[in-house]
Coordinates of N, CA and C in Angstrom, one line a residue:
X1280 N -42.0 49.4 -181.6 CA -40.8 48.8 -181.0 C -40.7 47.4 -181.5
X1281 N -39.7 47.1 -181.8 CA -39.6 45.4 -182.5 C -39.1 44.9 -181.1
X1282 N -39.2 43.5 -181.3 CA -38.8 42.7 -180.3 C -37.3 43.2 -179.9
X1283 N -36.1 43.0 -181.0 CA -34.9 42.8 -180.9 C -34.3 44.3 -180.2
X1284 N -35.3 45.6 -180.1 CA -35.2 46.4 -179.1 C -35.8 46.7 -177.7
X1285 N -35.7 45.8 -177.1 CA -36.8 46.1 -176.0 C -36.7 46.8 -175.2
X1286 N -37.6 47.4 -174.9 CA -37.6 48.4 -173.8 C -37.3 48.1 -172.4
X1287 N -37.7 49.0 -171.2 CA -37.5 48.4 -169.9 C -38.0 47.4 -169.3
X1288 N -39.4 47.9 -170.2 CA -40.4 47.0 -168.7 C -40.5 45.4 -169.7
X1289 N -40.2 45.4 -170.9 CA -40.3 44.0 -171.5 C -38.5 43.3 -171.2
X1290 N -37.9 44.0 -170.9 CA -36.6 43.4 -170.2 C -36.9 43.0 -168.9
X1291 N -37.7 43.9 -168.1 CA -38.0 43.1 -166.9 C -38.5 42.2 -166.8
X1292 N -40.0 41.9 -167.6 CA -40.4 41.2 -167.2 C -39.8 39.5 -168.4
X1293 N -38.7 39.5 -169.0 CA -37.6 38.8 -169.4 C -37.0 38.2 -168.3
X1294 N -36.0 39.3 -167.7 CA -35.1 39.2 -166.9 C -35.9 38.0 -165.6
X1295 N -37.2 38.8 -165.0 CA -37.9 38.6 -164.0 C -38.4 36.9 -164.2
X1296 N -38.9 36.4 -165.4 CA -39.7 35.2 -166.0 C -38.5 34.5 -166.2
X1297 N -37.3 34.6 -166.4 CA -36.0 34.0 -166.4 C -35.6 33.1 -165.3
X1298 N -35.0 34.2 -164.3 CA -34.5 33.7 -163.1 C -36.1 33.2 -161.9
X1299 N -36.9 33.9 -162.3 CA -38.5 32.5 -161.5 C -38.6 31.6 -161.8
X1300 N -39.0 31.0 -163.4 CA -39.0 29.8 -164.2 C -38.1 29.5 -165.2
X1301 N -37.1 29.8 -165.6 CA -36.2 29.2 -165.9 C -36.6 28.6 -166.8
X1302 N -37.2 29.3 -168.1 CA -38.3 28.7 -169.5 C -36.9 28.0 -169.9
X1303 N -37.5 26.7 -171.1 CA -37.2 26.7 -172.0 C -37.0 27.7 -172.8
X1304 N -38.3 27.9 -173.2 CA -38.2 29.4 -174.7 C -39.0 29.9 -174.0
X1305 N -38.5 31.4 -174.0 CA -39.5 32.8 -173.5 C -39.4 33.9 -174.7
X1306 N -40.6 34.4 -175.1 CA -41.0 35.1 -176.3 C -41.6 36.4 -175.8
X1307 N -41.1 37.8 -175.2 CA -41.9 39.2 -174.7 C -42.1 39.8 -175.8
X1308 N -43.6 39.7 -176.1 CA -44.1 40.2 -177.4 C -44.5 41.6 -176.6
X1309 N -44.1 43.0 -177.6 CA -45.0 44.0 -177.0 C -46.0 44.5 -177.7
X1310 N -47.6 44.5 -177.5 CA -48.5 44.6 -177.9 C -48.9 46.2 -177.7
X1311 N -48.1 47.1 -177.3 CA -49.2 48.2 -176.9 C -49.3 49.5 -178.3
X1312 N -48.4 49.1 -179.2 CA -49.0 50.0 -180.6 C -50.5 49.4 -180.6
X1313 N -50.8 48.2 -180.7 CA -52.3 48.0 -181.1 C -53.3 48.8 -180.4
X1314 N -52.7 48.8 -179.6 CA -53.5 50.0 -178.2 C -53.9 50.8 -177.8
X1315 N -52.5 51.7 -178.6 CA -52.7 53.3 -178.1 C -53.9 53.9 -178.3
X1316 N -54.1 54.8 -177.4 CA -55.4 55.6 -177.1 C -56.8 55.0 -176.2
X1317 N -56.3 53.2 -175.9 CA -57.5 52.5 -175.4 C -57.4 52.8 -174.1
X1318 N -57.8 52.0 -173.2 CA -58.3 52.3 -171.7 C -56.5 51.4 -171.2
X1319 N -55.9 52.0 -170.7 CA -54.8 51.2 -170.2 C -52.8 51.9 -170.9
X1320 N -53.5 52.5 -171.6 CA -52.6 53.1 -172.7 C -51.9 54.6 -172.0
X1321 N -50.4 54.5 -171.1 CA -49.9 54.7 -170.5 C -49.2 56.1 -171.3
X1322 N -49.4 55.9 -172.3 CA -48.1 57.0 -173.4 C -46.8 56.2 -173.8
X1323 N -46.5 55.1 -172.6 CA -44.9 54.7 -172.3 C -44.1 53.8 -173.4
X1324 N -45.9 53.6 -174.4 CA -45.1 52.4 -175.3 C -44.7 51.0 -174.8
X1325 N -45.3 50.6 -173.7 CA -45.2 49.6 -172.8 C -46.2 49.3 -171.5
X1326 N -47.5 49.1 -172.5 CA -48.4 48.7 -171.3 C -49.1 47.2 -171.6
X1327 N -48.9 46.9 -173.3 CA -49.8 45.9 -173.4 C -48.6 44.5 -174.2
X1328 N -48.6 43.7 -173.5 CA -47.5 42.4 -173.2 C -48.4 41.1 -174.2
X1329 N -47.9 40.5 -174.6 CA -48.0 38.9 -174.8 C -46.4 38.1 -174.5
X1330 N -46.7 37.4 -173.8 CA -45.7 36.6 -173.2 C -45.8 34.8 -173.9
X1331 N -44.9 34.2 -174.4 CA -44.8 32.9 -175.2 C -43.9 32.1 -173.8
X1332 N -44.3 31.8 -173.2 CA -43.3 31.0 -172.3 C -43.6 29.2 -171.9
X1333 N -42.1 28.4 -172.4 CA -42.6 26.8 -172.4 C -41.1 26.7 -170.8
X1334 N -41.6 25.9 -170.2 CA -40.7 25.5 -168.8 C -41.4 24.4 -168.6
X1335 N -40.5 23.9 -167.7 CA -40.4 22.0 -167.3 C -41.8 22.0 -166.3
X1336 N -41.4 23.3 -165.5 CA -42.5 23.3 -164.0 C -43.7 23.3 -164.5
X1337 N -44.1 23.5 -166.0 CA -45.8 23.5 -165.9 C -46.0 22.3 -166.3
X1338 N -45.4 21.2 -166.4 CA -45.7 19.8 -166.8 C -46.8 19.4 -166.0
X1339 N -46.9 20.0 -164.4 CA -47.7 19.3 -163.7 C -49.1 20.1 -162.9
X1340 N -48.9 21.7 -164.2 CA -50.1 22.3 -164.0 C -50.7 22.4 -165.0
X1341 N -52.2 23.1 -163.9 CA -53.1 22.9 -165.2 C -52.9 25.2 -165.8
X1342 N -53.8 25.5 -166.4 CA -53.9 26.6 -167.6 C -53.5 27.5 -166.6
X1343 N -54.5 27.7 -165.2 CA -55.0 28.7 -164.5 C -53.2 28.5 -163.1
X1344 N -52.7 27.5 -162.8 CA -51.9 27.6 -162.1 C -50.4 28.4 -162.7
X1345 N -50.2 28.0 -164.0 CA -49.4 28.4 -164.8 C -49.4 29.9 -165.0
X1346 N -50.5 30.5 -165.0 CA -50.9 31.7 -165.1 C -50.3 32.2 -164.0
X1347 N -50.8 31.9 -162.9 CA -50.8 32.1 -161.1 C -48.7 32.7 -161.2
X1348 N -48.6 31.7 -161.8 CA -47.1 31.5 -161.7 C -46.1 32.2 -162.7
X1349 N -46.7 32.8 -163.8 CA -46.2 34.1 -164.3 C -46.6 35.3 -163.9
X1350 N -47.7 35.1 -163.3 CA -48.1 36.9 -162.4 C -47.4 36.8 -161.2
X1351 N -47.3 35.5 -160.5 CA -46.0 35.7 -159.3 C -44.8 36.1 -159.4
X1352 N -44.3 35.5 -160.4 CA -42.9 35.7 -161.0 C -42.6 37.4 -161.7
X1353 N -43.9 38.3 -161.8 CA -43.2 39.9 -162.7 C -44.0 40.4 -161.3
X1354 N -44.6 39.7 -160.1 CA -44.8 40.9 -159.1 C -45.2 41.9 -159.3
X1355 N -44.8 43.2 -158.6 CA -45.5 44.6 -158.8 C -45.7 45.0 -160.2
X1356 N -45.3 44.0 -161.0 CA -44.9 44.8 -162.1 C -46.6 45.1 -163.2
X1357 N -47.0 43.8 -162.7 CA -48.3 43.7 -163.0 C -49.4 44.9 -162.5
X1358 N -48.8 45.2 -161.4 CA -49.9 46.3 -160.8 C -49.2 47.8 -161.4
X1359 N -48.0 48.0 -161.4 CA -47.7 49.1 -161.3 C -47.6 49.7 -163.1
X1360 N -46.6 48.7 -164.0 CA -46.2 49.0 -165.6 C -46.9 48.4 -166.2
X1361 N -47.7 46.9 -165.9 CA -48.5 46.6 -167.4 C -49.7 46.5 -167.2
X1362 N -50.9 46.6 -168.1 CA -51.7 46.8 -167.7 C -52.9 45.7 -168.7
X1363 N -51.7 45.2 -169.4 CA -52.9 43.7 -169.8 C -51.2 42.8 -170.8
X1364 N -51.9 41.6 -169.7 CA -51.1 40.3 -170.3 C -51.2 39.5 -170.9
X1365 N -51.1 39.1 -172.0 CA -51.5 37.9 -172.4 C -50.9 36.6 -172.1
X1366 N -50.6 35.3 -172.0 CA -50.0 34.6 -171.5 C -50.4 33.0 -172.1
X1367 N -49.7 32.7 -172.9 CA -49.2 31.6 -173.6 C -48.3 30.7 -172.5
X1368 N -48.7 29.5 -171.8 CA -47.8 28.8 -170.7 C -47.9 27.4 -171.2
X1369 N -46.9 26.9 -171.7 CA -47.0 25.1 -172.0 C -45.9 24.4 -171.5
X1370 N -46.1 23.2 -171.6 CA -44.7 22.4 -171.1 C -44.1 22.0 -172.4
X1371 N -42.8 21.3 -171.9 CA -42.2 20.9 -173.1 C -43.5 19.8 -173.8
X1372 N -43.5 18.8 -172.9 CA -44.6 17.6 -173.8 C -45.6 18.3 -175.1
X1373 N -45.8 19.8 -174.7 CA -46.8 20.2 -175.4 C -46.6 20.8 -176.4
X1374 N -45.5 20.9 -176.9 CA -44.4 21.2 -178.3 C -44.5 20.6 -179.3
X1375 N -45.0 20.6 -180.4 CA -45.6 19.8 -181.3 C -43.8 20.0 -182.0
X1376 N -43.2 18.9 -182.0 CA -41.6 18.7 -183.0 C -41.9 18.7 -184.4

């Protein structure tokens, strides 16, 4: 699946990381071809995520809060559709221009 078609659950958790943090730039990478047949590997073509997300709010956290705060923001979705995240969280400051 290429990015520019996304499926459900990488629209959700889009849509979902959107209207929570309100990124600058959000990037739903889907990782689960690397996967298939591993421990977590659903059939669905959507269980293994990398997430690129920069927003203002992490300016004043550290690695582990920022984290806290994209697993709050996709909710059940963590327990129920994906079954490994990766998670890229920075502030703008941390934008090399």
């Amino acid at each position: 699946m290429t990015e520019d078609s996304k499926g459900p659950v990488a629209a959700e958790i889009e849509k979902r990381l959107i209207e929570a943090i309100g990124p600058t730039h959000l990037r739903v990478i889907n990782d689960s071809a690397q996967h298939r047949g591993h421990a977590g590997d659903d059939g669905s073509g959507e269980s293994h995520f990398t997430v690129e997300i920069v927003a203002l709010q992490f300016e004043d956290m550290n690695r582990l809060e920022r984290q806290r705060a994209v697993n709050k923001a996709l909710g059940d979705l963590m327990e129920a559709r994906v079954h490994a995240l990766a998670i890229n969280a920075r502030a703008p400051s941390e934008i090399a221009e």
